[in-house]
Tab-separated table of C-alpha atoms in Angstrom:
chain	number	residue	atom	x	y	z
A	1	MET	CA	45.988	-23.859	5.118
A	2	VAL	CA	43.963	-24.981	8.133
A	3	LEU	CA	40.322	-25.770	7.297
A	4	LYS	CA	37.176	-26.238	9.351
A	5	ALA	CA	33.618	-27.255	8.524
A	6	VAL	CA	30.310	-26.107	9.971
A	7	ILE	CA	27.132	-28.174	9.561
A	8	LEU	CA	23.871	-26.293	10.192
A	9	ILE	CA	21.470	-28.798	11.770
A	10	GLY	CA	18.452	-26.577	12.578
A	11	GLY	CA	16.244	-27.376	15.511
A	12	PRO	CA	13.140	-29.124	16.843
A	13	GLN	CA	10.523	-26.848	15.305
A	14	LYS	CA	12.148	-27.301	11.909
A	15	GLY	CA	11.559	-31.004	11.157
A	16	THR	CA	7.775	-30.599	10.950
A	17	ARG	CA	7.474	-31.945	7.404
A	18	PHE	CA	9.470	-34.912	8.599
A	19	ARG	CA	6.906	-36.027	11.162
A	20	PRO	CA	6.132	-38.603	12.474
A	21	LEU	CA	9.766	-39.670	12.021
A	22	SER	CA	11.277	-36.609	13.731
A	23	PHE	CA	9.333	-37.395	16.934
A	24	GLU	CA	11.824	-40.146	17.835
A	25	VAL	CA	15.144	-38.790	16.649
A	26	PRO	CA	16.365	-35.316	15.646
A	27	LYS	CA	15.968	-35.093	11.871
A	28	PRO	CA	19.748	-34.760	11.201
A	29	LEU	CA	20.231	-38.177	12.832
A	30	PHE	CA	17.586	-39.937	10.751
A	31	PRO	CA	19.307	-42.891	9.050
A	32	VAL	CA	19.667	-42.612	5.264
A	33	ALA	CA	21.477	-45.478	3.502
A	34	GLY	CA	22.266	-47.030	6.871
A	35	VAL	CA	23.960	-44.071	8.608
A	36	PRO	CA	22.641	-40.864	10.213
A	37	MET	CA	21.898	-38.192	7.598
A	38	ILE	CA	24.730	-35.873	8.730
A	39	GLN	CA	27.306	-38.672	8.804
A	40	HIS	CA	27.447	-38.356	5.002
A	41	HIS	CA	28.413	-34.687	5.472
A	42	ILE	CA	30.984	-35.548	8.137
A	43	GLU	CA	32.565	-38.318	6.024
A	44	ALA	CA	32.983	-35.881	3.136
A	45	CYS	CA	34.543	-33.234	5.423
A	46	THR	CA	37.032	-35.654	7.001
A	47	LYS	CA	38.351	-36.589	3.548
A	48	VAL	CA	39.472	-32.997	2.870
A	49	PRO	CA	43.197	-32.554	3.644
A	50	ASN	CA	44.037	-30.162	6.549
A	51	MET	CA	40.503	-30.375	7.978
A	52	LYS	CA	41.006	-29.700	11.695
A	53	GLU	CA	37.545	-29.565	13.260
A	54	ILE	CA	33.860	-30.017	12.445
A	55	LEU	CA	31.265	-27.893	14.266
A	56	LEU	CA	27.534	-28.629	14.314
A	57	ILE	CA	25.385	-25.557	14.950
A	58	GLY	CA	21.687	-25.741	15.800
A	59	PHE	CA	19.155	-25.161	18.539
A	60	TYR	CA	18.376	-28.713	19.619
A	61	GLN	CA	18.658	-29.186	23.379
A	62	PRO	CA	21.685	-31.417	23.968
A	63	ASN	CA	20.186	-34.903	24.023
A	64	GLU	CA	21.283	-38.498	24.486
A	65	ALA	CA	21.027	-39.389	20.785
A	66	LEU	CA	23.099	-36.386	19.667
A	67	ASN	CA	25.763	-36.966	22.338
A	68	ARG	CA	26.064	-40.650	21.445
A	69	PHE	CA	26.426	-39.769	17.789
A	70	LEU	CA	29.132	-37.154	18.478
A	71	VAL	CA	31.165	-39.536	20.643
A	72	SER	CA	31.039	-42.373	18.117
A	73	ALA	CA	31.725	-40.074	15.133
A	74	GLN	CA	34.795	-38.592	16.854
A	75	GLN	CA	36.134	-42.074	17.536
A	76	GLU	CA	35.423	-43.273	14.007
A	77	PHE	CA	36.816	-40.253	12.152
A	78	LYS	CA	39.582	-39.299	14.648
A	79	MET	CA	38.629	-35.636	14.459
A	80	PRO	CA	37.147	-33.130	16.941
A	81	ILE	CA	33.395	-32.824	16.246
A	82	ARG	CA	31.518	-30.435	18.553
A	83	TYR	CA	27.941	-29.264	18.883
A	84	LEU	CA	27.315	-25.538	19.501
A	85	GLN	CA	23.791	-24.783	20.660
A	86	GLU	CA	22.121	-21.509	19.665
A	87	TYR	CA	19.871	-19.892	22.279
A	88	ALA	CA	17.180	-19.460	19.582
A	89	ALA	CA	16.738	-20.041	15.857
A	90	LEU	CA	19.243	-17.555	14.439
A	91	GLY	CA	18.989	-18.412	10.743
A	92	THR	CA	21.704	-19.679	8.419
A	93	GLY	CA	23.899	-16.586	8.881
A	94	GLY	CA	23.068	-15.743	12.500
A	95	GLY	CA	24.307	-19.091	13.833
A	96	ILE	CA	27.769	-18.879	12.308
A	97	TYR	CA	28.038	-15.182	13.251
A	98	HIS	CA	27.059	-15.905	16.869
A	99	PHE	CA	29.782	-18.597	17.102
A	100	ARG	CA	32.365	-16.783	14.956
A	101	ASP	CA	35.013	-16.909	17.719
A	102	GLN	CA	34.717	-20.706	17.908
A	103	ILE	CA	34.916	-21.013	14.122
A	104	LEU	CA	37.938	-18.691	13.893
A	105	SER	CA	39.909	-20.175	16.809
A	106	GLY	CA	43.029	-21.855	15.476
A	107	ASN	CA	43.090	-19.417	12.532
A	108	PRO	CA	41.497	-21.438	9.718
A	109	GLY	CA	42.226	-19.979	6.279
A	110	ALA	CA	38.756	-21.006	5.109
A	111	PHE	CA	35.758	-23.016	6.304
A	112	PHE	CA	32.936	-24.945	4.683
A	113	VAL	CA	29.304	-24.391	5.671
A	114	LEU	CA	26.883	-27.223	4.847
A	115	ASN	CA	23.139	-27.428	5.410
A	116	ALA	CA	22.218	-30.707	7.100
A	117	ASP	CA	19.087	-31.353	5.032
A	118	VAL	CA	20.778	-31.798	1.656
A	119	CYS	CA	22.126	-34.991	0.182
A	120	SER	CA	25.025	-34.665	-2.208
A	121	GLU	CA	28.329	-36.062	-3.381
A	122	PHE	CA	29.820	-33.081	-1.503
A	123	PRO	CA	32.589	-32.149	-3.979
A	124	LEU	CA	34.452	-30.251	-1.253
A	125	GLU	CA	37.982	-30.811	-2.561
A	126	GLU	CA	36.911	-29.656	-6.034
A	127	MET	CA	35.425	-26.525	-4.441
A	128	LEU	CA	38.731	-25.889	-2.669
A	129	THR	CA	40.721	-26.238	-5.909
A	130	PHE	CA	38.247	-23.981	-7.740
A	131	HIS	CA	38.595	-21.408	-4.929
A	132	GLN	CA	42.399	-21.441	-5.154
A	133	GLU	CA	42.230	-21.040	-8.948
A	134	ARG	CA	40.242	-17.816	-8.539
A	135	GLY	CA	43.394	-16.260	-7.093
A	136	ASN	CA	41.306	-14.023	-4.820
A	137	PRO	CA	42.015	-15.051	-1.211
A	138	ASP	CA	38.796	-13.433	0.026
A	139	ALA	CA	36.475	-14.928	-2.574
A	140	PHE	CA	33.454	-16.863	-1.295
A	141	LEU	CA	32.098	-19.908	-3.070
A	142	MET	CA	28.644	-21.462	-3.296
A	143	LEU	CA	27.855	-24.841	-4.815
A	144	GLY	CA	25.233	-24.711	-7.556
A	145	THR	CA	23.372	-27.290	-9.614
A	146	THR	CA	20.963	-27.143	-12.555
A	147	ALA	CA	17.201	-27.359	-11.981
A	148	ASN	CA	14.408	-27.124	-14.541
A	149	ARG	CA	12.694	-23.774	-15.105
A	150	LYS	CA	9.555	-24.489	-13.109
A	151	GLN	CA	11.267	-26.044	-10.092
A	152	SER	CA	14.016	-23.421	-9.895
A	153	LEU	CA	11.413	-21.071	-8.338
A	154	ASN	CA	11.488	-23.192	-5.157
A	155	TYR	CA	15.191	-22.553	-4.574
A	156	GLY	CA	17.744	-19.772	-4.384
A	157	CYS	CA	18.557	-18.825	-7.999
A	158	ILE	CA	22.046	-17.810	-9.111
A	159	VAL	CA	22.885	-15.699	-12.173
A	160	ALA	CA	26.611	-16.194	-12.811
A	161	ASN	CA	29.091	-14.957	-15.402
A	162	ALA	CA	29.708	-17.885	-17.763
A	163	ASP	CA	33.483	-17.271	-17.954
A	164	SER	CA	34.521	-16.022	-14.521
A	165	HIS	CA	31.708	-17.846	-12.592
A	166	GLU	CA	31.179	-14.716	-10.532
A	167	VAL	CA	27.684	-14.485	-9.029
A	168	LEU	CA	26.118	-11.364	-10.555
A	169	HIS	CA	22.643	-11.705	-9.106
A	170	TYR	CA	21.082	-13.886	-6.392
A	171	VAL	CA	17.373	-14.252	-5.577
A	172	GLU	CA	15.912	-16.604	-2.971
A	173	LYS	CA	12.714	-18.356	-4.214
A	174	PRO	CA	11.867	-15.834	-6.951
A	175	SER	CA	8.264	-15.369	-8.111
A	176	THR	CA	9.232	-15.486	-11.800
A	177	PHE	CA	11.977	-17.325	-13.646
A	178	VAL	CA	15.489	-16.017	-12.916
A	179	SER	CA	17.978	-18.820	-13.598
A	180	GLU	CA	18.267	-22.594	-13.839
A	181	LEU	CA	21.347	-22.552	-11.610
A	182	ILE	CA	20.239	-23.091	-8.011
A	183	ASN	CA	21.961	-22.856	-4.642
A	184	CYS	CA	22.837	-26.253	-3.088
A	185	GLY	CA	23.284	-24.938	0.464
A	186	ILE	CA	27.000	-25.854	0.516
A	187	TYR	CA	29.503	-22.991	0.811
A	188	LEU	CA	33.197	-22.275	1.165
A	189	PHE	CA	33.890	-19.064	3.100
A	190	THR	CA	36.968	-17.243	4.313
A	191	PRO	CA	36.939	-15.375	7.658
A	192	ALA	CA	36.157	-12.172	5.710
A	193	ILE	CA	32.509	-13.354	5.414
A	194	PHE	CA	31.996	-12.226	9.032
A	195	GLN	CA	32.542	-8.591	8.048
A	196	HIS	CA	29.623	-8.883	5.642
A	197	ILE	CA	27.393	-10.706	8.147
A	198	GLY	CA	28.442	-8.165	10.802
A	199	ALA	CA	27.293	-5.315	8.563
A	200	VAL	CA	23.840	-6.950	8.343
A	201	PHE	CA	23.822	-7.422	12.131
A	202	ARG	CA	24.591	-3.736	12.739
A	203	ARG	CA	21.987	-2.664	10.222
A	204	ASN	CA	19.418	-4.880	11.959
A	205	GLN	CA	20.388	-3.350	15.286
A	206	GLN	CA	19.900	0.183	13.953
A	207	GLU	CA	16.457	-0.680	12.617
A	208	LEU	CA	15.450	-2.338	15.881
A	209	LEU	CA	16.655	0.600	17.965
A	210	LEU	CA	14.073	2.672	16.146
A	211	GLU	CA	11.389	0.124	17.034
A	212	GLU	CA	12.482	-0.168	20.689
A	213	ASN	CA	11.414	-3.775	20.925
A	214	ALA	CA	12.092	-6.005	23.919
A	215	ASN	CA	13.644	-9.009	22.177
A	216	GLY	CA	15.649	-6.796	19.824
A	217	TRP	CA	18.987	-8.536	20.333
A	218	GLN	CA	17.698	-11.905	19.224
A	219	ARG	CA	15.995	-10.366	16.204
A	220	ALA	CA	19.165	-8.505	15.218
A	221	GLU	CA	21.136	-11.755	15.414
A	222	ALA	CA	18.652	-13.693	13.259
A	223	ILE	CA	20.362	-13.412	9.885
A	224	ARG	CA	19.656	-15.378	6.720
A	225	LEU	CA	22.744	-15.994	4.606
A	226	GLU	CA	20.684	-16.312	1.461
A	227	GLN	CA	18.391	-13.254	1.569
A	228	ASP	CA	20.451	-10.944	3.773
A	229	VAL	CA	24.044	-11.668	2.735
A	230	PHE	CA	24.231	-13.260	-0.723
A	231	THR	CA	21.765	-10.881	-2.340
A	232	ALA	CA	23.993	-7.967	-1.262
A	233	LEU	CA	27.294	-9.699	-2.153
A	234	ALA	CA	26.202	-10.600	-5.704
A	235	GLY	CA	27.890	-8.424	-8.301
A	236	GLN	CA	30.590	-7.231	-5.860
A	237	GLY	CA	33.304	-9.456	-7.347
A	238	CYS	CA	33.727	-11.681	-4.277
A	239	LEU	CA	31.008	-14.352	-4.588
A	240	PHE	CA	31.469	-17.220	-7.055
A	241	ALA	CA	29.401	-20.253	-8.055
A	242	PHE	CA	30.889	-23.714	-8.557
A	243	LYS	CA	28.532	-25.916	-10.540
A	244	THR	CA	28.420	-29.613	-9.641
A	245	GLU	CA	27.423	-32.305	-12.116
A	246	GLY	CA	27.050	-34.805	-9.260
A	247	PHE	CA	23.760	-35.716	-7.599
A	248	TRP	CA	22.051	-33.325	-5.201
A	249	SER	CA	18.680	-33.308	-3.476
A	250	GLN	CA	16.997	-31.704	-0.498
A	251	ILE	CA	15.705	-33.883	2.325
A	252	LYS	CA	12.681	-31.908	3.462
A	253	SER	CA	9.945	-34.543	3.692
A	254	ALA	CA	9.994	-38.201	4.611
A	255	GLY	CA	9.352	-39.071	0.952
A	256	SER	CA	12.559	-37.333	-0.094
A	257	ALA	CA	14.484	-39.512	2.412
A	258	ILE	CA	13.716	-42.539	0.223
A	259	TYR	CA	15.061	-40.719	-2.840
A	260	ALA	CA	18.184	-39.654	-0.896
A	261	ASN	CA	18.532	-43.266	0.247
A	262	ARG	CA	18.673	-44.329	-3.410
A	263	LEU	CA	21.249	-41.666	-4.342
A	264	TYR	CA	23.554	-42.554	-1.445
A	265	LEU	CA	23.229	-46.324	-1.972
A	266	SER	CA	24.234	-45.971	-5.619
A	267	ARG	CA	27.171	-43.795	-4.531
A	268	TYR	CA	28.329	-46.620	-2.217
A	269	ASN	CA	29.317	-48.554	-5.355
A	270	GLN	CA	32.232	-46.106	-5.702
A	271	CYS	CA	33.046	-45.060	-2.154
A	272	HIS	CA	31.768	-47.771	0.253
A	273	PRO	CA	31.201	-51.062	-1.618
A	274	GLU	CA	31.536	-52.890	1.723
A	275	ARG	CA	28.237	-51.321	2.847
A	276	LEU	CA	26.251	-52.944	0.022
A	277	ALA	CA	24.746	-56.398	0.523
A	278	GLN	CA	25.915	-59.142	-1.874
A	279	ASN	CA	24.021	-62.189	-3.138
A	280	HIS	CA	25.120	-65.446	-1.471
A	281	PRO	CA	23.909	-68.884	-2.605
A	282	ASP	CA	22.408	-69.591	0.853
A	283	GLY	CA	21.252	-66.014	1.617
A	284	SER	CA	18.340	-63.800	0.646
A	285	THR	CA	17.984	-62.487	-2.921
A	286	ILE	CA	19.430	-58.991	-3.343
A	287	ARG	CA	18.345	-56.876	-6.325
A	288	GLY	CA	20.229	-53.648	-6.973
A	289	ASN	CA	21.648	-51.597	-4.092
A	290	VAL	CA	20.702	-52.767	-0.598
A	291	TYR	CA	22.160	-51.944	2.825
A	292	ILE	CA	21.640	-54.499	5.601
A	293	HIS	CA	22.879	-53.790	9.128
A	294	PRO	CA	25.090	-56.667	10.359
A	295	THR	CA	22.751	-57.284	13.324
A	296	ALA	CA	19.620	-57.736	11.152
A	297	SER	CA	18.231	-61.218	10.675
A	298	VAL	CA	16.992	-61.840	7.123
A	299	ASP	CA	15.392	-65.113	6.005
A	300	ALA	CA	17.056	-66.755	2.988
A	301	THR	CA	13.774	-66.728	1.029
A	302	ALA	CA	13.283	-62.942	1.308
A	303	VAL	CA	13.793	-60.722	-1.766
A	304	LEU	CA	15.180	-57.235	-1.078
A	305	GLY	CA	15.849	-54.286	-3.368
A	306	PRO	CA	16.423	-52.181	-5.217
A	307	ASN	CA	16.994	-49.192	-2.909
A	308	VAL	CA	16.405	-50.750	0.491
A	309	SER	CA	18.039	-49.999	3.860
A	310	ILE	CA	17.560	-52.454	6.720
A	311	GLY	CA	18.408	-51.105	10.184
A	312	LYS	CA	19.839	-52.541	13.384
A	313	GLY	CA	18.198	-55.680	14.817
A	314	VAL	CA	15.477	-55.873	12.150
A	315	THR	CA	13.845	-59.277	11.604
A	316	ILE	CA	12.697	-60.246	8.109
A	317	GLY	CA	10.682	-63.451	7.761
A	318	ALA	CA	10.254	-65.989	4.982
A	319	GLY	CA	9.062	-64.882	1.540
A	320	VAL	CA	9.133	-61.155	2.440
A	321	ARG	CA	9.459	-58.670	-0.449
A	322	VAL	CA	10.879	-55.182	0.243
A	323	ARG	CA	11.510	-52.550	-2.432
A	324	GLU	CA	12.357	-48.796	-2.347
A	325	SER	CA	11.985	-48.654	1.440
A	326	ILE	CA	13.746	-47.872	4.703
A	327	ILE	CA	13.187	-50.336	7.569
A	328	LEU	CA	14.283	-48.767	10.870
A	329	HIS	CA	15.903	-50.558	13.788
A	330	GLY	CA	14.043	-53.222	15.698
A	331	ALA	CA	11.197	-53.544	13.162
A	332	SER	CA	9.825	-56.986	12.389
A	333	LEU	CA	8.407	-58.015	8.991
A	334	GLN	CA	6.647	-61.332	9.440
A	335	ASP	CA	6.429	-64.049	6.775
A	336	HIS	CA	5.303	-63.056	3.273
A	337	THR	CA	4.793	-59.356	3.975
A	338	CYS	CA	5.264	-56.970	1.072
A	339	VAL	CA	6.680	-53.473	1.697
A	340	LEU	CA	6.990	-51.014	-1.223
A	341	ASN	CA	7.862	-47.273	-1.185
A	342	SER	CA	7.523	-47.071	2.590
A	343	ILE	CA	9.364	-46.174	5.762
A	344	VAL	CA	8.739	-48.659	8.566
A	345	GLY	CA	9.358	-47.053	11.962
A	346	TRP	CA	11.453	-48.239	14.883
A	347	ASP	CA	10.180	-51.409	16.629
A	348	SER	CA	7.124	-51.698	14.371
A	349	THR	CA	5.620	-55.060	13.460
A	350	ILE	CA	3.939	-56.018	10.188
A	351	GLY	CA	1.842	-59.180	10.342
A	352	ARG	CA	1.999	-62.110	7.896
A	353	TRP	CA	0.782	-61.575	4.332
A	354	ALA	CA	0.167	-57.875	5.002
A	355	ARG	CA	0.983	-55.320	2.306
A	356	VAL	CA	2.343	-51.852	3.130
A	357	GLU	CA	2.660	-49.683	0.063
A	358	GLY	CA	3.205	-46.018	-0.806
A	359	THR	CA	3.439	-43.920	-3.953
A	360	PRO	CA	6.961	-42.796	-4.816
A	361	SER	CA	7.509	-39.032	-4.900
A	362	ASP	CA	10.528	-39.227	-7.196
A	363	PRO	CA	11.604	-36.501	-9.599
A	364	ASN	CA	10.564	-36.940	-13.229
A	365	PRO	CA	12.992	-39.605	-14.543
A	366	ASN	CA	12.793	-38.196	-18.100
A	367	ASP	CA	14.130	-34.791	-17.043
A	368	PRO	CA	17.819	-34.953	-16.059
A	369	TYR	CA	17.499	-31.670	-14.125
A	370	ALA	CA	14.277	-32.469	-12.274
A	371	LYS	CA	14.402	-32.161	-8.482
A	372	ILE	CA	12.057	-33.711	-5.974
A	373	ASP	CA	8.869	-31.668	-5.494
A	374	SER	CA	8.259	-30.648	-1.907
A	375	GLU	CA	4.689	-31.911	-2.025
A	376	THR	CA	2.020	-30.437	0.178
A	377	LEU	CA	0.448	-33.021	2.461
A	378	PHE	CA	-3.036	-32.241	1.165
A	379	ARG	CA	-4.290	-31.285	-2.270
A	380	ASP	CA	-7.934	-30.388	-3.016
A	381	GLY	CA	-8.868	-31.454	0.513
A	382	ARG	CA	-7.433	-34.944	0.029
A	383	LEU	CA	-4.195	-36.526	1.220
A	384	THR	CA	-1.664	-36.439	-1.629
A	385	PRO	CA	-0.605	-40.020	-2.447
A	386	SER	CA	2.956	-40.397	-1.204
A	387	ILE	CA	5.330	-42.628	0.722
A	388	THR	CA	3.613	-44.709	3.420
A	389	ILE	CA	5.124	-44.019	6.840
A	390	LEU	CA	4.692	-46.105	9.962
A	391	GLY	CA	5.777	-44.225	13.097
A	392	CYS	CA	7.637	-46.047	15.845
A	393	ASN	CA	6.081	-49.053	17.564
A	394	VAL	CA	3.156	-49.471	15.145
A	395	THR	CA	1.495	-52.881	14.822
A	396	ILE	CA	-0.078	-53.927	11.519
A	397	PRO	CA	-2.220	-57.087	11.731
A	398	ALA	CA	-1.942	-60.030	9.353
A	399	GLU	CA	-3.494	-59.908	5.870
A	400	VAL	CA	-4.331	-56.194	5.650
A	401	VAL	CA	-3.341	-53.523	3.132
A	402	ILE	CA	-1.993	-50.121	4.211
A	403	LEU	CA	-1.813	-47.831	1.180
A	404	ASN	CA	-0.496	-44.225	0.894
A	405	SER	CA	-1.015	-43.653	4.604
A	406	ILE	CA	0.797	-42.110	7.556
A	407	VAL	CA	0.434	-43.963	10.857
A	408	LEU	CA	1.409	-42.084	13.988
A	409	PRO	CA	3.541	-43.785	16.682
A	410	HIS	CA	2.252	-46.478	19.068
A	411	LYS	CA	-0.853	-47.379	17.049
A	412	GLU	CA	-2.209	-50.889	16.833
A	413	LEU	CA	-4.286	-51.179	13.654
A	414	SER	CA	-7.073	-53.694	13.220
A	415	ARG	CA	-7.981	-53.303	9.530
A	416	SER	CA	-6.858	-51.975	6.146
A	417	PHE	CA	-6.456	-48.249	5.409
A	418	LYS	CA	-5.778	-46.200	2.323
A	419	ASN	CA	-5.007	-42.479	1.791
A	420	GLN	CA	-5.325	-41.657	5.487
A	421	ILE	CA	-3.423	-40.180	8.368
A	422	ILE	CA	-4.099	-42.479	11.297
A	423	LEU	CA	-3.800	-40.449	14.482
């Protein structure tokens, strides 16, 4: 059976909680554990037998960064990877419906749909096996995972039959507790899904004809898989939930990128040990899982880890300590700087003996089902303590402390700051 995969990458007005990092690079290309966020999705898709093509759907204008990524990914994975641009934000169902001819060309028997802003082990082959075991060729499959009661309200909640795994009831972000099984935003569909999305499209058209609105076509095509399609399909005997025991997290805010970085780095132990830095007698000290780009220059007296990614062309001076952080390409950490729970932007410089520190926004480690909280930026009129982020090309002087702050691009600071957004 021929397979395809579709990755939904959203668009420019979507990465707002990811600022100031999404100013420089489209959010799906933000590096997590040393590679662009969606490369993890693509790697998982290329490992599935009979996968013929990967389509990215979103409404980013075609840009240099995206084109470069597509060219290099096609060369690396020896598979056609194409970007299909929506004319407007069409929602999770509208995008695949709009490009249904492209998805169905070559007659795939089934296709995966993955949201770009999730990090996961992507158990795609297990989903395929589970789908075949159902014995219903037109069954649809969603990946689910367990959340705790309170946090489940922030996600799509699935009520499934314990024996048959059929989805009986689906509610997106309910106001009261529905189920601890939540939707991971990773699906396996057969071409029959387009009949169901088409029914929603025609219903939208009918409603809009009554309104006689100018931009009716676009509004009819804007379809949300979760609210518009799954809610109706639940209980019809064709939608099933496959529960993963592997890791899963959303990457909504910059703080959650550090958590995703940790999950992917620990996964490298099984699937990409060559990407993890090793301790050498004459090299820097590595603690736990650390990714260092081959072009980075790291002083032998530096101590890195756990959970650190060092990007292309980064310079790390003597006695530097980095922990739970992402250092993006071209940044320079001068001698004896200390960077904890932070993201240091492209081409930024941190002066000697300076300290850049954030507050981790990790899930509760004592609750195995806890997810990361999508924190609001402000609480009670004050900035919520979180990861410290330096935008691109920021200069931090020597011997200052930057604590729980967000520094916008191209700033040259002259003193210490804490709990501030520096515009």
